[in-house]
Amino acid sequence: MNTEKIATRRLSLEEVTKLGVKDRIFVSADTAELKLPDCYVPAFLTRPGEEFEGGAITARTIFQEEVTCLPDDENEAGIHVADENGSETVEVLQSAGVVLDLALFVPGGDKGSLSALYAAARQAFGADIVQIWRQGLKEVPDVKVDIFEEQVPRGRKGGDNPKRDRRAIDTYPTRADFIEFSAGWKPVVEVHKPVVDDTPTI
């Protein structure tokens, strides 16, 4: 486990309310995913501290896990910031690297193309560093599609023509799986139909 000893001080609730979403903080690594009670992990508040309205404060760790804590509860680890003159020295969990979760389209690609791609990645980052966690390879049709978000009908009065907004035009495979759609809306993918302007010209 890769950790670093860092001198910190614990923030009071009043100090936490002055933090912004870009301020680097440390929260307990005793989370649902990590379960490391004696370590801390770098994090950022999910919204400015000045918007705190009581209850728990929510932070997002650099490992993309949301955690809640009560800064003024002595029974909890609280929120810390780096301070050379701080009264505490804590173990802070370091990042081991980054797992890329990509939707990668290789035009005309085959297994040979993937092998060349992995070889280039290993050359850039070092032998045995790049590990393939999962791999999918399938042929895709050359079709241009429209990606809409369509309002989910509520009750029986949804109507036959639900409201929709176009989010993107893409070549299949689509980005629909990676677009964050609004609450109450669903993705709709259709073959692209170019808009034809049939306005008479003089």
Short mmCIF file of C-alpha atoms in Angstrom, two decimals:
data_model
loop_
_atom_site.label_atom_id
_atom_site.label_comp_id
_atom_site.label_asym_id
_atom_site.label_seq_id
_atom_site.Cartn_x
_atom_site.Cartn_y
_atom_site.Cartn_z
CA MET A 1 0.00 0.00 0.00
CA ASN A 2 1.50 3.31 -1.09
CA THR A 3 1.09 6.03 1.56
CA GLU A 4 2.82 9.27 2.50
CA LYS A 5 3.13 10.86 5.94
CA ILE A 6 1.78 14.41 5.82
CA ALA A 7 1.58 17.00 8.60
CA THR A 8 -2.01 18.25 8.85
CA ARG A 9 -4.41 20.06 11.09
CA ARG A 10 -8.07 19.33 11.60
CA LEU A 11 -10.47 22.02 10.46
CA SER A 12 -13.24 23.39 12.61
CA LEU A 13 -16.75 23.58 11.18
CA GLU A 14 -16.33 27.34 10.72
CA GLU A 15 -13.15 26.79 8.68
CA VAL A 16 -14.86 24.13 6.56
CA THR A 17 -17.61 26.57 5.61
CA LYS A 18 -14.93 28.83 4.08
CA LEU A 19 -13.63 26.12 1.75
CA GLY A 20 -14.35 26.00 -1.98
CA VAL A 21 -14.73 23.01 -4.28
CA LYS A 22 -11.13 23.40 -5.49
CA ASP A 23 -9.52 23.30 -2.04
CA ARG A 24 -7.60 20.07 -1.45
CA ILE A 25 -8.59 18.34 1.77
CA PHE A 26 -8.05 14.96 3.41
CA VAL A 27 -10.86 12.74 4.66
CA SER A 28 -10.84 9.31 6.28
CA ALA A 29 -10.17 6.36 3.96
CA ASP A 30 -12.53 4.28 6.09
CA THR A 31 -15.11 4.28 3.30
CA ALA A 32 -17.47 1.70 1.84
CA GLU A 33 -14.93 0.84 -0.85
CA LEU A 34 -11.53 1.32 0.80
CA LYS A 35 -12.13 0.36 4.47
CA LEU A 36 -8.79 1.78 5.73
CA PRO A 37 -9.58 3.40 9.10
CA ASP A 38 -6.00 4.47 9.85
CA CYS A 39 -5.47 6.29 6.54
CA TYR A 40 -6.67 9.47 4.89
CA VAL A 41 -7.36 10.13 1.23
CA PRO A 42 -7.21 13.38 -0.84
CA ALA A 43 -10.64 14.80 -1.62
CA PHE A 44 -12.62 17.91 -2.59
CA LEU A 45 -15.97 19.22 -1.37
CA THR A 46 -18.83 18.53 -3.77
CA ARG A 47 -20.20 22.04 -3.18
CA PRO A 48 -18.75 25.15 -1.49
CA GLY A 49 -18.65 25.03 2.28
CA GLU A 50 -20.58 28.29 2.45
CA GLU A 51 -23.63 26.36 1.19
CA PHE A 52 -23.48 24.04 4.20
CA GLU A 53 -26.89 24.00 5.87
CA GLY A 54 -26.25 21.62 8.75
CA GLY A 55 -25.88 17.87 8.84
CA ALA A 56 -23.02 16.08 7.10
CA ILE A 57 -20.65 17.58 4.55
CA THR A 58 -20.13 15.63 1.33
CA ALA A 59 -16.75 15.28 -0.36
CA ARG A 60 -15.55 13.37 -3.42
CA THR A 61 -12.23 11.56 -3.13
CA ILE A 62 -9.67 11.47 -5.94
CA PHE A 63 -10.82 7.87 -6.41
CA GLN A 64 -14.33 9.15 -7.31
CA GLU A 65 -16.04 7.92 -4.15
CA GLU A 66 -18.47 10.24 -2.35
CA VAL A 67 -18.14 10.33 1.43
CA THR A 68 -19.98 12.24 4.14
CA CYS A 69 -18.58 13.40 7.46
CA LEU A 70 -19.37 15.62 10.41
CA PRO A 71 -16.44 18.04 10.84
CA ASP A 72 -17.33 18.98 14.41
CA ASP A 73 -17.92 15.40 15.65
CA GLU A 74 -14.97 14.34 17.85
CA ASN A 75 -15.84 10.69 17.26
CA GLU A 76 -15.21 11.04 13.51
CA ALA A 77 -11.95 11.56 11.64
CA GLY A 78 -13.05 14.99 10.44
CA ILE A 79 -11.59 17.06 7.61
CA HIS A 80 -7.87 17.87 7.48
CA VAL A 81 -5.66 20.14 5.40
CA ALA A 82 -1.91 20.00 4.86
CA ASP A 83 -0.06 22.23 7.35
CA GLU A 84 3.70 22.05 8.01
CA ASN A 85 3.06 23.31 11.53
CA GLY A 86 0.05 21.04 12.03
CA SER A 87 -0.44 19.14 15.24
CA GLU A 88 -1.05 15.77 13.52
CA THR A 89 0.90 13.58 11.13
CA VAL A 90 -1.37 11.28 9.13
CA GLU A 91 -0.89 8.54 6.54
CA VAL A 92 -2.34 9.68 3.21
CA LEU A 93 -3.12 7.05 0.59
CA GLN A 94 -1.40 7.77 -2.72
CA SER A 95 -2.61 6.94 -6.21
CA ALA A 96 -1.09 3.86 -7.83
CA GLY A 97 -2.04 5.04 -11.31
CA VAL A 98 -5.07 5.53 -13.49
CA VAL A 99 -7.43 2.98 -15.00
CA LEU A 100 -8.63 4.21 -18.39
CA ASP A 101 -12.23 3.42 -19.19
CA LEU A 102 -12.43 4.40 -22.84
CA ALA A 103 -14.78 3.94 -25.72
CA LEU A 104 -12.14 3.69 -28.41
CA PHE A 105 -13.12 3.40 -32.07
CA VAL A 106 -10.38 2.20 -34.43
CA PRO A 107 -11.40 2.73 -38.10
CA GLY A 108 -10.94 -0.54 -39.95
CA GLY A 109 -9.51 -2.02 -36.78
CA ASP A 110 -8.81 -5.67 -36.11
CA LYS A 111 -6.86 -7.70 -33.55
CA GLY A 112 -3.61 -6.63 -35.19
CA SER A 113 -4.55 -2.99 -34.67
CA LEU A 114 -5.24 -3.63 -30.97
CA SER A 115 -1.93 -5.44 -30.54
CA ALA A 116 -0.10 -2.47 -32.07
CA LEU A 117 -2.06 -0.10 -29.81
CA TYR A 118 -1.15 -2.04 -26.64
CA ALA A 119 2.48 -2.29 -27.75
CA ALA A 120 2.65 1.48 -28.18
CA ALA A 121 1.11 2.00 -24.72
CA ARG A 122 3.64 -0.35 -23.12
CA GLN A 123 6.46 1.43 -24.91
CA ALA A 124 5.22 4.76 -23.57
CA PHE A 125 4.66 3.63 -19.96
CA GLY A 126 7.05 0.70 -19.56
CA ALA A 127 6.91 -3.05 -20.02
CA ASP A 128 4.33 -4.89 -17.90
CA ILE A 129 2.84 -1.56 -16.73
CA VAL A 130 -0.16 -1.54 -19.07
CA GLN A 131 -2.54 -4.32 -18.10
CA ILE A 132 -5.65 -5.21 -20.08
CA TRP A 133 -8.56 -5.59 -17.65
CA ARG A 134 -11.21 -6.27 -20.23
CA GLN A 135 -11.35 -6.20 -23.97
CA GLY A 136 -14.15 -6.20 -26.48
CA LEU A 137 -13.76 -6.33 -30.23
CA LYS A 138 -16.67 -6.21 -32.65
CA GLU A 139 -17.42 -4.95 -36.11
CA VAL A 140 -19.62 -1.86 -36.28
CA PRO A 141 -21.65 -0.54 -39.22
CA ASP A 142 -20.72 2.73 -40.86
CA VAL A 143 -23.96 4.52 -40.01
CA LYS A 144 -24.44 8.11 -38.85
CA VAL A 145 -26.98 8.46 -36.06
CA ASP A 146 -28.78 11.20 -34.16
CA ILE A 147 -28.73 10.98 -30.37
CA PHE A 148 -31.76 12.59 -28.75
CA GLU A 149 -32.88 12.89 -25.18
CA GLU A 150 -36.59 12.38 -24.94
CA GLN A 151 -38.81 13.34 -22.03
CA VAL A 152 -40.13 10.29 -20.21
CA PRO A 153 -43.95 10.42 -20.38
CA ARG A 154 -45.73 10.64 -17.05
CA GLY A 155 -49.03 8.85 -16.59
CA ARG A 156 -51.50 8.32 -19.41
CA LYS A 157 -51.32 11.91 -20.56
CA GLY A 158 -47.84 11.52 -21.99
CA GLY A 159 -49.11 12.15 -25.49
CA ASP A 160 -48.03 10.69 -28.81
CA ASN A 161 -45.31 13.27 -29.45
CA PRO A 162 -43.03 13.49 -26.42
CA LYS A 163 -40.67 16.44 -26.22
CA ARG A 164 -37.13 15.73 -27.43
CA ASP A 165 -33.84 17.57 -27.85
CA ARG A 166 -30.96 16.46 -30.04
CA ARG A 167 -27.76 16.03 -28.04
CA ALA A 168 -25.31 14.86 -30.72
CA ILE A 169 -24.75 13.51 -34.20
CA ASP A 170 -22.32 10.60 -34.22
CA THR A 171 -21.15 7.63 -36.22
CA TYR A 172 -22.16 4.29 -34.74
CA PRO A 173 -21.16 3.11 -32.13
CA THR A 174 -22.73 6.02 -30.34
CA ARG A 175 -21.82 8.13 -27.37
CA ALA A 176 -25.29 7.66 -25.90
CA ASP A 177 -23.94 5.37 -23.18
CA PHE A 178 -21.52 8.08 -22.06
CA ILE A 179 -23.76 11.16 -22.17
CA GLU A 180 -25.27 12.27 -18.88
CA PHE A 181 -28.95 12.74 -19.56
CA SER A 182 -31.22 15.01 -17.55
CA ALA A 183 -33.50 13.62 -14.86
CA GLY A 184 -36.78 12.53 -16.42
CA TRP A 185 -35.22 12.12 -19.87
CA LYS A 186 -34.09 8.99 -21.74
CA PRO A 187 -31.68 8.46 -24.65
CA VAL A 188 -33.07 7.79 -28.14
CA VAL A 189 -30.82 6.78 -31.03
CA GLU A 190 -32.07 7.08 -34.64
CA VAL A 191 -30.51 6.86 -38.07
CA HIS A 192 -29.45 10.38 -39.07
CA LYS A 193 -31.74 12.16 -41.51
CA PRO A 194 -30.14 15.30 -42.96
CA VAL A 195 -32.34 18.39 -42.80
CA VAL A 196 -33.38 19.29 -46.35
CA ASP A 197 -34.26 22.91 -46.93
CA ASP A 198 -36.94 22.84 -49.65
CA THR A 199 -37.62 26.56 -49.47
CA PRO A 200 -38.16 27.78 -53.07
CA THR A 201 -35.43 30.08 -54.34
CA ILE A 202 -35.80 32.79 -56.95
#
